[in-house]
Amino acid sequence: MLALVPSSALLAALVAGLVGAHVRAVRSVAPPGAGSPAVRRAGRRALGWRWAGAAVGAAAAWAVAGTGTLGRGPMLAPAALGLGLLAGVLVGELAVRPRTAGRRSAALAVRRTRDVLPRRTAVAVAAAAVVLLVLLATTTALGSPDDLGRAGRSLSGSCSPSTGFSSGPWPGSYYSAPLAAAVTGGLLAAALVLRRITGRPAVGGTAELVDADAVLRRRAGEAVTAACGVLVTAPLAGALVITVVTGSHHPCPTAAGTAGLVVAGLLVPAATGLLGWCAAVLLVPGTSLRRAPVPA
Amino acid sequence: MSPVPQLVVADDDPTPPYEQVRVQLAELVTTGALRPGDRLPPLRQLAADLGIAVGTVGRAYRELEVAGLVVSRRGGGTRVAPGAAVAAPARGGARLEALALHFASRARGLGAGDDEVLAAARSALAALARDERGADSSPAPAHGRG
């Protein structure tokens, strides 16, 4: 019974942390006194849908993690979480309906996708996606069938004509094909959500409302970027670790192979750190937009 | 940084929405509020923000293009025409024409006939003249104290 106390305390602390983060997030979506009630309402509604998407994504990730064989389920779980997060953002943006009655105003400014993205985080996530692509292409090219003939599940080779070597698991085609499909699908979904974020109706056309509306759009863009970060960096960190561990078992590595493993090892903390940053951004909207203008 | 120009569409205005958009955009171009090369919002964006159909904004853009005030390129969006630079802010005649067009369009929307519109314009000019005469004949305000 006493053994349950630490885990219960940990769970309570986690729940308290999430509630605190949520309260802070609700307040930060539209600072008190900023914008109009319509802006604050739209901000709260969007945030509510984002949390609902996170909950659905977490449930989907849990379900996906329990499926698949030889670790493919857990590998695809972050993609399920990311897709849930993206769905939440999309529904939140779809909830903003156009004004069709009375006097409506619109600013004559062109909204662009790059204006709603947090620049540094987006660049880091894009770089992580490129690294994942290069890593998967390399490991797929080097993969071999395992002892049961499953293609691309082990790393094989020979140091001499008489000695063979085979080690696994290895992130070859057995893992890389479904992972690449899931990540590509997630990134395409993110592109569609970004299109909706810039294209959805504005909550108002006055200068003050345009500014407040821009903040809401940037926070939605931030959530999409962070969701992509989770989608990319979680499998990247896992694939890097497995590559380093399995690759280090090679009995006669080449100089290029050793250098590749060193680089992969150095990238593990970078990918993990970016994953943590994206999780923080999702928990506390506005984290990556501290320098963005906030409606007065 | 100059404020971003805005468009307004009102349901209680009898002028059709496409005409409201066209007149306001023409005025912004001819008064120099929108400069040559400035990009106008995409049709879908402006239609969503104003709560009107995409085709309504498209009609306004087409008529502005026919008038030589904007140019549209596939994939490049709609921009204020380079020619509008010379024609618009520098030439008082074009500005006056745009203002008159705006006034006439609104007056026509209220159901006024040509004679009534002209009479209203003459009446407004007369009122302005009276104001100016009044300002000229009134004593000059004292500047400073003592």
Coordinates of C-alpha atoms in Angstrom, one line a residue:
Chain A
M1 CA 0.0 0.0 0.0
L2 CA 2.8 2.4 1.0
A3 CA 4.4 1.7 -2.4
L4 CA 1.5 3.4 -4.0
V5 CA 2.2 6.7 -2.2
P6 CA 5.2 7.9 -4.3
S7 CA 3.5 7.0 -7.6
S8 CA 0.2 8.7 -6.5
A9 CA 2.2 11.8 -5.5
L10 CA 3.9 11.7 -8.8
L11 CA 0.6 11.4 -10.6
A12 CA -0.9 14.2 -8.5
A13 CA 2.1 16.4 -9.3
L14 CA 1.8 15.6 -13.0
V15 CA -2.0 16.5 -13.0
A16 CA -1.3 19.7 -11.0
G17 CA 1.4 20.6 -13.5
L18 CA -0.9 20.0 -16.4
V19 CA -3.7 22.0 -14.8
G20 CA -1.3 24.9 -14.0
A21 CA 0.0 24.8 -17.6
H22 CA -3.5 24.8 -18.9
V23 CA -4.6 27.8 -16.8
R24 CA -1.5 29.7 -17.8
A25 CA -2.2 28.8 -21.4
V26 CA -5.8 29.9 -21.3
R27 CA -4.6 33.3 -19.9
S28 CA -1.8 33.7 -22.4
V29 CA -4.0 33.0 -25.5
A30 CA -5.5 36.4 -25.2
P31 CA -4.1 38.5 -22.4
P32 CA -6.8 40.1 -20.2
G33 CA -8.1 43.3 -21.6
A34 CA -6.6 42.5 -25.0
G35 CA -8.8 42.5 -28.1
S36 CA -12.5 42.0 -27.9
P37 CA -14.7 39.3 -26.2
A38 CA -14.9 37.7 -29.7
V39 CA -11.1 37.3 -29.8
R40 CA -10.9 35.9 -26.3
R41 CA -13.8 33.5 -27.0
A42 CA -12.1 32.4 -30.2
G43 CA -8.8 31.9 -28.4
R44 CA -10.4 29.9 -25.6
R45 CA -12.3 27.7 -28.0
A46 CA -9.2 27.0 -30.1
L47 CA -7.3 26.1 -27.0
G48 CA -10.0 23.8 -25.8
W49 CA -10.0 22.0 -29.2
R50 CA -6.2 21.7 -29.0
W51 CA -6.4 20.0 -25.6
A52 CA -9.2 17.7 -26.9
G53 CA -6.9 16.9 -29.9
A54 CA -4.0 16.2 -27.5
A55 CA -6.3 13.8 -25.5
V56 CA -7.4 12.0 -28.6
G57 CA -3.9 11.9 -29.9
A58 CA -2.6 10.5 -26.6
A59 CA -5.3 7.8 -26.6
A60 CA -4.5 6.9 -30.2
A61 CA -0.8 6.8 -29.4
W62 CA -1.6 4.4 -26.5
A63 CA -3.6 2.2 -28.8
V64 CA -1.1 2.2 -31.6
A65 CA 1.8 1.5 -29.2
G66 CA 0.0 -1.8 -28.3
T67 CA -0.2 -2.9 -31.9
G68 CA 2.3 -3.9 -34.5
T69 CA 5.1 -6.4 -34.2
L70 CA 8.7 -6.1 -33.0
G71 CA 8.4 -2.5 -31.8
R72 CA 6.7 -1.0 -34.9
G73 CA 3.7 0.0 -32.7
P74 CA 5.7 2.2 -30.3
M75 CA 7.6 3.6 -33.2
L76 CA 4.4 4.9 -34.8
A77 CA 2.8 6.1 -31.5
P78 CA 4.4 9.7 -31.8
A79 CA 2.9 10.0 -35.3
A80 CA -0.6 9.1 -33.9
L81 CA -0.1 11.7 -31.1
G82 CA 1.1 14.3 -33.6
L83 CA -1.9 13.7 -35.9
G84 CA -4.3 14.0 -32.9
L85 CA -2.7 17.4 -32.0
L86 CA -3.0 18.6 -35.6
A87 CA -6.6 17.5 -35.7
G88 CA -7.3 19.5 -32.6
V89 CA -5.7 22.6 -34.1
L90 CA -7.7 22.1 -37.3
V91 CA -11.0 21.8 -35.6
G92 CA -10.2 24.9 -33.5
E93 CA -9.5 26.9 -36.7
L94 CA -12.6 25.5 -38.4
A95 CA -14.7 26.7 -35.5
V96 CA -14.0 30.3 -36.5
R97 CA -16.9 31.1 -38.7
P98 CA -17.2 34.0 -41.1
R99 CA -19.3 37.0 -40.1
T100 CA -22.2 37.3 -42.5
A101 CA -24.4 39.9 -41.0
G102 CA -24.2 43.6 -40.2
R103 CA -21.1 45.7 -40.9
R104 CA -17.9 43.7 -41.6
S105 CA -14.5 45.1 -42.1
A106 CA -11.3 43.4 -43.4
A107 CA -7.7 44.5 -43.4
L108 CA -6.1 44.6 -46.9
A109 CA -3.0 42.7 -45.8
V110 CA -1.9 39.4 -47.4
R111 CA -1.6 36.6 -44.8
R112 CA 1.3 34.3 -45.4
T113 CA 2.1 30.9 -43.9
R114 CA 5.6 32.0 -42.9
D115 CA 4.1 34.8 -40.8
V116 CA 2.3 32.3 -38.5
L117 CA 5.3 30.0 -37.9
P118 CA 7.8 30.4 -35.0
R119 CA 10.9 30.9 -37.1
R120 CA 13.6 29.2 -34.9
T121 CA 11.4 26.3 -33.9
A122 CA 10.2 25.7 -37.4
V123 CA 13.8 25.8 -38.8
A124 CA 14.9 23.3 -36.1
V125 CA 12.0 20.9 -36.8
A126 CA 12.6 21.2 -40.6
A127 CA 16.3 20.4 -40.0
A128 CA 15.3 17.4 -37.8
A129 CA 13.0 16.2 -40.6
V130 CA 15.9 16.3 -43.1
V131 CA 18.2 14.4 -40.6
L132 CA 15.4 11.8 -40.2
L133 CA 15.2 11.5 -44.0
V134 CA 18.9 11.1 -44.5
L135 CA 19.2 8.6 -41.6
L136 CA 16.3 6.4 -42.8
A137 CA 17.7 6.5 -46.4
T138 CA 21.1 5.4 -45.1
T139 CA 19.8 2.7 -42.7
T140 CA 17.5 1.4 -45.4
A141 CA 20.4 1.1 -47.8
L142 CA 22.5 -0.8 -45.2
G143 CA 19.7 -3.1 -43.9
S144 CA 19.6 -6.8 -44.5
P145 CA 17.0 -9.5 -43.8
D146 CA 17.0 -10.9 -40.3
D147 CA 17.2 -14.6 -39.4
L148 CA 13.5 -15.1 -40.2
G149 CA 13.8 -13.3 -43.6
R150 CA 12.1 -10.0 -42.6
A151 CA 13.6 -7.5 -45.0
G152 CA 15.7 -4.6 -43.6
R153 CA 15.6 -5.7 -39.9
S154 CA 19.2 -6.3 -39.3
L155 CA 22.7 -5.0 -40.1
S156 CA 24.8 -7.7 -41.8
G157 CA 28.3 -7.8 -43.2
S158 CA 31.5 -9.8 -43.2
C159 CA 35.0 -8.9 -42.1
S160 CA 36.6 -11.7 -44.1
P161 CA 35.3 -14.4 -46.5
S162 CA 35.0 -16.9 -43.7
T163 CA 33.4 -14.7 -41.0
G164 CA 29.9 -13.2 -41.1
F165 CA 28.1 -10.7 -38.9
S166 CA 24.5 -9.9 -38.4
S167 CA 23.0 -7.7 -35.6
G168 CA 19.6 -6.2 -35.0
P169 CA 17.2 -4.6 -34.6
W170 CA 18.2 -2.2 -37.3
P171 CA 16.1 0.7 -38.6
G172 CA 16.0 -0.7 -42.2
S173 CA 13.0 -0.9 -44.5
Y174 CA 11.1 -3.1 -42.0
Y175 CA 10.9 0.0 -39.8
S176 CA 11.7 2.9 -42.1
A177 CA 9.0 2.3 -44.7
P178 CA 6.0 2.6 -42.3
L179 CA 7.8 5.3 -40.3
A180 CA 8.4 7.4 -43.5
A181 CA 4.8 7.0 -44.6
A182 CA 3.5 8.1 -41.2
V183 CA 5.8 11.1 -40.9
T184 CA 5.1 12.1 -44.5
G185 CA 1.4 11.9 -43.9
G186 CA 1.7 13.9 -40.7
L187 CA 3.7 16.7 -42.5
L188 CA 1.2 16.8 -45.3
A189 CA -1.6 17.1 -42.8
A190 CA 0.3 19.9 -41.1
A191 CA 0.6 21.8 -44.4
L192 CA -3.2 21.6 -44.8
V193 CA -3.8 22.8 -41.2
L194 CA -1.4 25.8 -41.9
R195 CA -3.3 26.6 -45.0
R196 CA -6.5 26.7 -42.9
I197 CA -4.8 28.9 -40.3
T198 CA -3.9 31.6 -42.8
G199 CA -7.1 31.2 -44.8
R200 CA -9.7 31.2 -42.1
P201 CA -11.9 34.3 -41.6
A202 CA -10.6 37.0 -39.4
V203 CA -12.4 37.7 -36.1
G204 CA -12.4 41.4 -37.0
G205 CA -11.1 44.0 -39.3
T206 CA -10.1 46.9 -37.1
A207 CA -6.5 47.5 -36.3
E208 CA -6.8 46.2 -32.8
L209 CA -8.7 43.0 -33.8
V210 CA -6.3 42.4 -36.7
D211 CA -3.4 42.4 -34.2
A212 CA -5.2 40.1 -31.8
D213 CA -6.2 37.8 -34.6
A214 CA -2.6 37.6 -35.7
V215 CA -1.6 36.5 -32.2
L216 CA -4.2 33.7 -32.4
R217 CA -3.0 32.6 -35.8
R218 CA 0.7 32.6 -34.6
R219 CA -0.2 30.5 -31.6
A220 CA -2.0 28.0 -33.8
G221 CA 1.0 28.0 -36.1
E222 CA 3.2 27.4 -33.1
A223 CA 1.0 24.4 -32.1
V224 CA 1.3 22.9 -35.6
T225 CA 5.1 23.4 -35.5
A226 CA 5.4 21.7 -32.1
A227 CA 3.1 18.8 -33.2
C228 CA 5.4 18.3 -36.2
G229 CA 8.3 18.4 -33.8
V230 CA 6.9 15.6 -31.8
L231 CA 6.0 13.7 -35.0
V232 CA 9.6 14.0 -36.3
T233 CA 11.9 14.1 -33.3
A234 CA 10.5 11.2 -31.2
P235 CA 11.1 8.6 -34.0
L236 CA 14.4 10.4 -34.9
A237 CA 15.7 10.0 -31.3
G238 CA 14.6 6.3 -31.3
A239 CA 16.1 5.6 -34.7
L240 CA 19.4 7.3 -33.8
V241 CA 19.7 5.3 -30.5
I242 CA 19.0 2.0 -32.3
T243 CA 21.5 2.9 -35.1
V244 CA 24.2 3.7 -32.6
V245 CA 23.6 0.7 -30.4
T246 CA 23.3 -1.9 -33.2
G247 CA 26.0 -0.2 -35.4
S248 CA 28.5 -0.3 -32.5
H249 CA 28.3 -4.1 -32.5
H250 CA 29.9 -4.2 -35.9
P251 CA 33.2 -6.1 -35.5
C252 CA 35.2 -4.3 -38.3
P253 CA 33.6 -0.9 -38.8
T254 CA 35.0 1.4 -41.6
A255 CA 36.2 4.9 -40.8
A256 CA 33.1 6.4 -42.4
G257 CA 30.9 4.1 -40.4
T258 CA 32.5 5.0 -37.2
A259 CA 32.3 8.7 -38.0
G260 CA 28.6 8.2 -38.9
L261 CA 27.9 6.5 -35.5
V262 CA 29.7 9.4 -33.7
V263 CA 27.6 12.0 -35.5
A264 CA 24.4 9.9 -34.8
G265 CA 25.4 9.7 -31.1
L266 CA 25.9 13.5 -30.9
L267 CA 22.5 14.1 -32.5
V268 CA 20.6 12.0 -29.9
P269 CA 20.7 14.8 -27.2
A270 CA 19.8 17.4 -29.9
A271 CA 16.8 15.4 -31.0
T272 CA 15.7 14.7 -27.4
G273 CA 16.1 18.4 -26.5
L274 CA 14.0 19.5 -29.4
L275 CA 11.4 17.0 -28.5
G276 CA 11.3 18.4 -24.9
W277 CA 11.1 21.9 -26.3
C278 CA 8.1 21.0 -28.6
A279 CA 6.4 19.3 -25.6
A280 CA 6.8 22.5 -23.6
V281 CA 5.5 24.6 -26.4
L282 CA 2.4 22.4 -26.6
L283 CA 1.8 22.6 -22.9
V284 CA 2.3 26.3 -22.6
P285 CA 1.2 28.1 -25.8
G286 CA 3.2 31.2 -26.5
T287 CA 6.5 29.8 -25.3
S288 CA 8.2 30.3 -28.7
L289 CA 6.4 33.6 -29.3
R290 CA 7.6 35.6 -26.4
R291 CA 9.0 38.3 -28.7
A292 CA 5.8 38.4 -30.8
P293 CA 3.7 41.5 -30.4
V294 CA 0.8 41.1 -28.1
P295 CA -2.4 43.2 -28.6
A296 CA -2.4 46.1 -26.2
Chain B
M1 CA 4.6 52.2 -40.4
S2 CA 1.4 53.3 -42.1
P3 CA -1.8 51.6 -41.0
V4 CA -3.1 48.8 -43.1
P5 CA -6.0 50.0 -45.3
Q6 CA -9.4 48.4 -44.6
L7 CA -12.5 47.6 -46.5
V8 CA -16.0 47.6 -45.1
V9 CA -19.1 45.8 -46.4
A10 CA -22.4 46.7 -44.8
D11 CA -25.7 44.8 -45.2
D12 CA -27.8 48.0 -44.7
D13 CA -26.1 49.6 -47.7
P14 CA -28.3 49.1 -50.8
T15 CA -25.1 49.1 -53.0
P16 CA -24.3 45.6 -54.1
P17 CA -21.4 44.1 -52.1
Y18 CA -19.2 43.8 -55.2
E19 CA -19.7 47.5 -55.9
Q20 CA -18.9 48.4 -52.3
V21 CA -15.6 46.5 -52.6
R22 CA -14.8 47.9 -56.0
V23 CA -15.5 51.5 -55.1
Q24 CA -13.4 51.3 -51.9
L25 CA -10.5 49.6 -53.7
A26 CA -10.6 52.1 -56.5
E27 CA -10.6 55.0 -54.0
L28 CA -7.6 53.5 -52.1
V29 CA -5.7 53.1 -55.4
T30 CA -6.5 56.5 -56.8
T31 CA -5.8 58.3 -53.5
G32 CA -2.4 56.6 -53.2
A33 CA -3.3 54.6 -50.0
L34 CA -2.5 51.5 -52.0
R35 CA 0.8 52.0 -54.0
P36 CA 1.7 50.5 -57.4
G37 CA 2.9 46.9 -56.8
D38 CA 1.1 46.5 -53.5
R39 CA -0.5 43.1 -53.4
L40 CA -4.2 42.7 -52.7
P41 CA -5.4 39.8 -50.5
P42 CA -6.3 36.6 -52.3
L43 CA -9.9 36.3 -53.3
R44 CA -10.6 33.6 -50.7
Q45 CA -9.0 35.5 -47.9
L46 CA -10.9 38.7 -48.5
A47 CA -14.2 36.9 -49.1
A48 CA -13.8 35.0 -45.9
D49 CA -12.9 38.1 -43.9
L50 CA -15.9 40.1 -45.3
G51 CA -18.3 37.2 -45.2
I52 CA -19.2 37.4 -48.9
A53 CA -18.9 35.0 -51.8
V54 CA -15.5 34.5 -53.5
G55 CA -17.2 35.3 -56.8
T56 CA -18.3 38.7 -55.4
V57 CA -14.7 39.7 -54.7
G58 CA -13.6 38.2 -58.0
R59 CA -16.1 40.4 -59.8
A60 CA -14.8 43.5 -58.1
Y61 CA -11.2 42.6 -58.9
R62 CA -12.1 41.9 -62.6
E63 CA -13.7 45.3 -62.9
L64 CA -10.7 47.0 -61.3
E65 CA -8.5 45.1 -63.8
V66 CA -10.6 46.3 -66.7
A67 CA -10.3 49.8 -65.4
G68 CA -6.5 49.4 -65.4
L69 CA -6.2 49.9 -61.6
V70 CA -4.9 46.4 -60.8
V71 CA -3.2 43.5 -62.7
S72 CA -3.8 39.8 -62.0
R73 CA -1.3 37.1 -62.8
R74 CA -1.8 33.4 -62.4
G75 CA 0.2 32.3 -59.3
G76 CA 1.3 35.9 -58.6
G77 CA -1.9 37.3 -57.1
T78 CA -3.5 40.6 -57.8
R79 CA -1.4 43.8 -57.5
V80 CA -2.0 47.5 -57.9
A81 CA -1.1 48.3 -61.6
P82 CA 2.2 50.2 -62.3
G83 CA 0.2 52.6 -64.5
A84 CA -2.1 53.4 -61.6
A85 CA 1.0 55.1 -60.0
V86 CA 1.1 57.8 -62.7
A87 CA -2.6 58.1 -63.0
A88 CA -3.6 58.1 -59.4
P89 CA -2.1 60.2 -56.7
A90 CA -0.3 62.7 -58.9
R91 CA -3.3 63.5 -61.1
G92 CA -6.0 65.4 -59.2
G93 CA -8.5 64.8 -62.0
A94 CA -8.4 61.0 -61.5
R95 CA -8.9 61.4 -57.7
L96 CA -11.8 63.8 -58.3
E97 CA -13.3 61.3 -60.7
A98 CA -13.0 58.5 -58.3
L99 CA -14.6 60.5 -55.5
A100 CA -17.4 61.6 -57.8
L101 CA -17.9 58.0 -58.8
H102 CA -18.1 56.9 -55.2
F103 CA -20.6 59.6 -54.4
A104 CA -22.7 58.9 -57.5
S105 CA -22.7 55.1 -56.8
R106 CA -23.8 55.5 -53.2
A107 CA -26.5 58.1 -54.2
R108 CA -27.8 55.8 -57.0
G109 CA -27.9 53.0 -54.5
L110 CA -30.3 55.1 -52.3
G111 CA -32.6 55.3 -55.3
A112 CA -31.8 59.0 -56.2
G113 CA -32.3 60.1 -59.8
D114 CA -29.7 62.1 -61.9
D115 CA -31.3 65.4 -61.1
E116 CA -31.5 64.7 -57.4
V117 CA -27.8 63.6 -57.4
L118 CA -26.8 66.8 -59.2
A119 CA -29.0 68.9 -56.9
A120 CA -27.4 67.3 -53.8
A121 CA -23.9 68.0 -55.2
R122 CA -24.8 71.6 -55.9
S123 CA -26.3 72.0 -52.5
A124 CA -23.2 70.5 -50.9
L125 CA -21.0 72.9 -52.9
A126 CA -23.2 75.8 -51.8
A127 CA -23.0 74.8 -48.2
L128 CA -19.2 74.6 -48.4
A129 CA -19.1 78.1 -50.0
R130 CA -21.2 79.5 -47.2
D131 CA -18.9 78.0 -44.7
E132 CA -15.8 79.4 -46.4
R133 CA -17.4 82.9 -46.6
G134 CA -18.3 82.6 -43.0
A135 CA -14.8 81.7 -42.1
D136 CA -13.4 84.6 -44.1
S137 CA -15.7 87.2 -42.6
S138 CA -15.3 86.0 -39.0
P139 CA -12.6 87.8 -36.9
A140 CA -9.2 86.1 -36.8
P141 CA -8.7 84.1 -33.7
A142 CA -6.4 85.7 -31.1
H143 CA -3.1 83.8 -30.8
G144 CA -1.4 83.8 -27.5
R145 CA -2.3 85.8 -24.5
G146 CA -2.0 89.4 -23.5

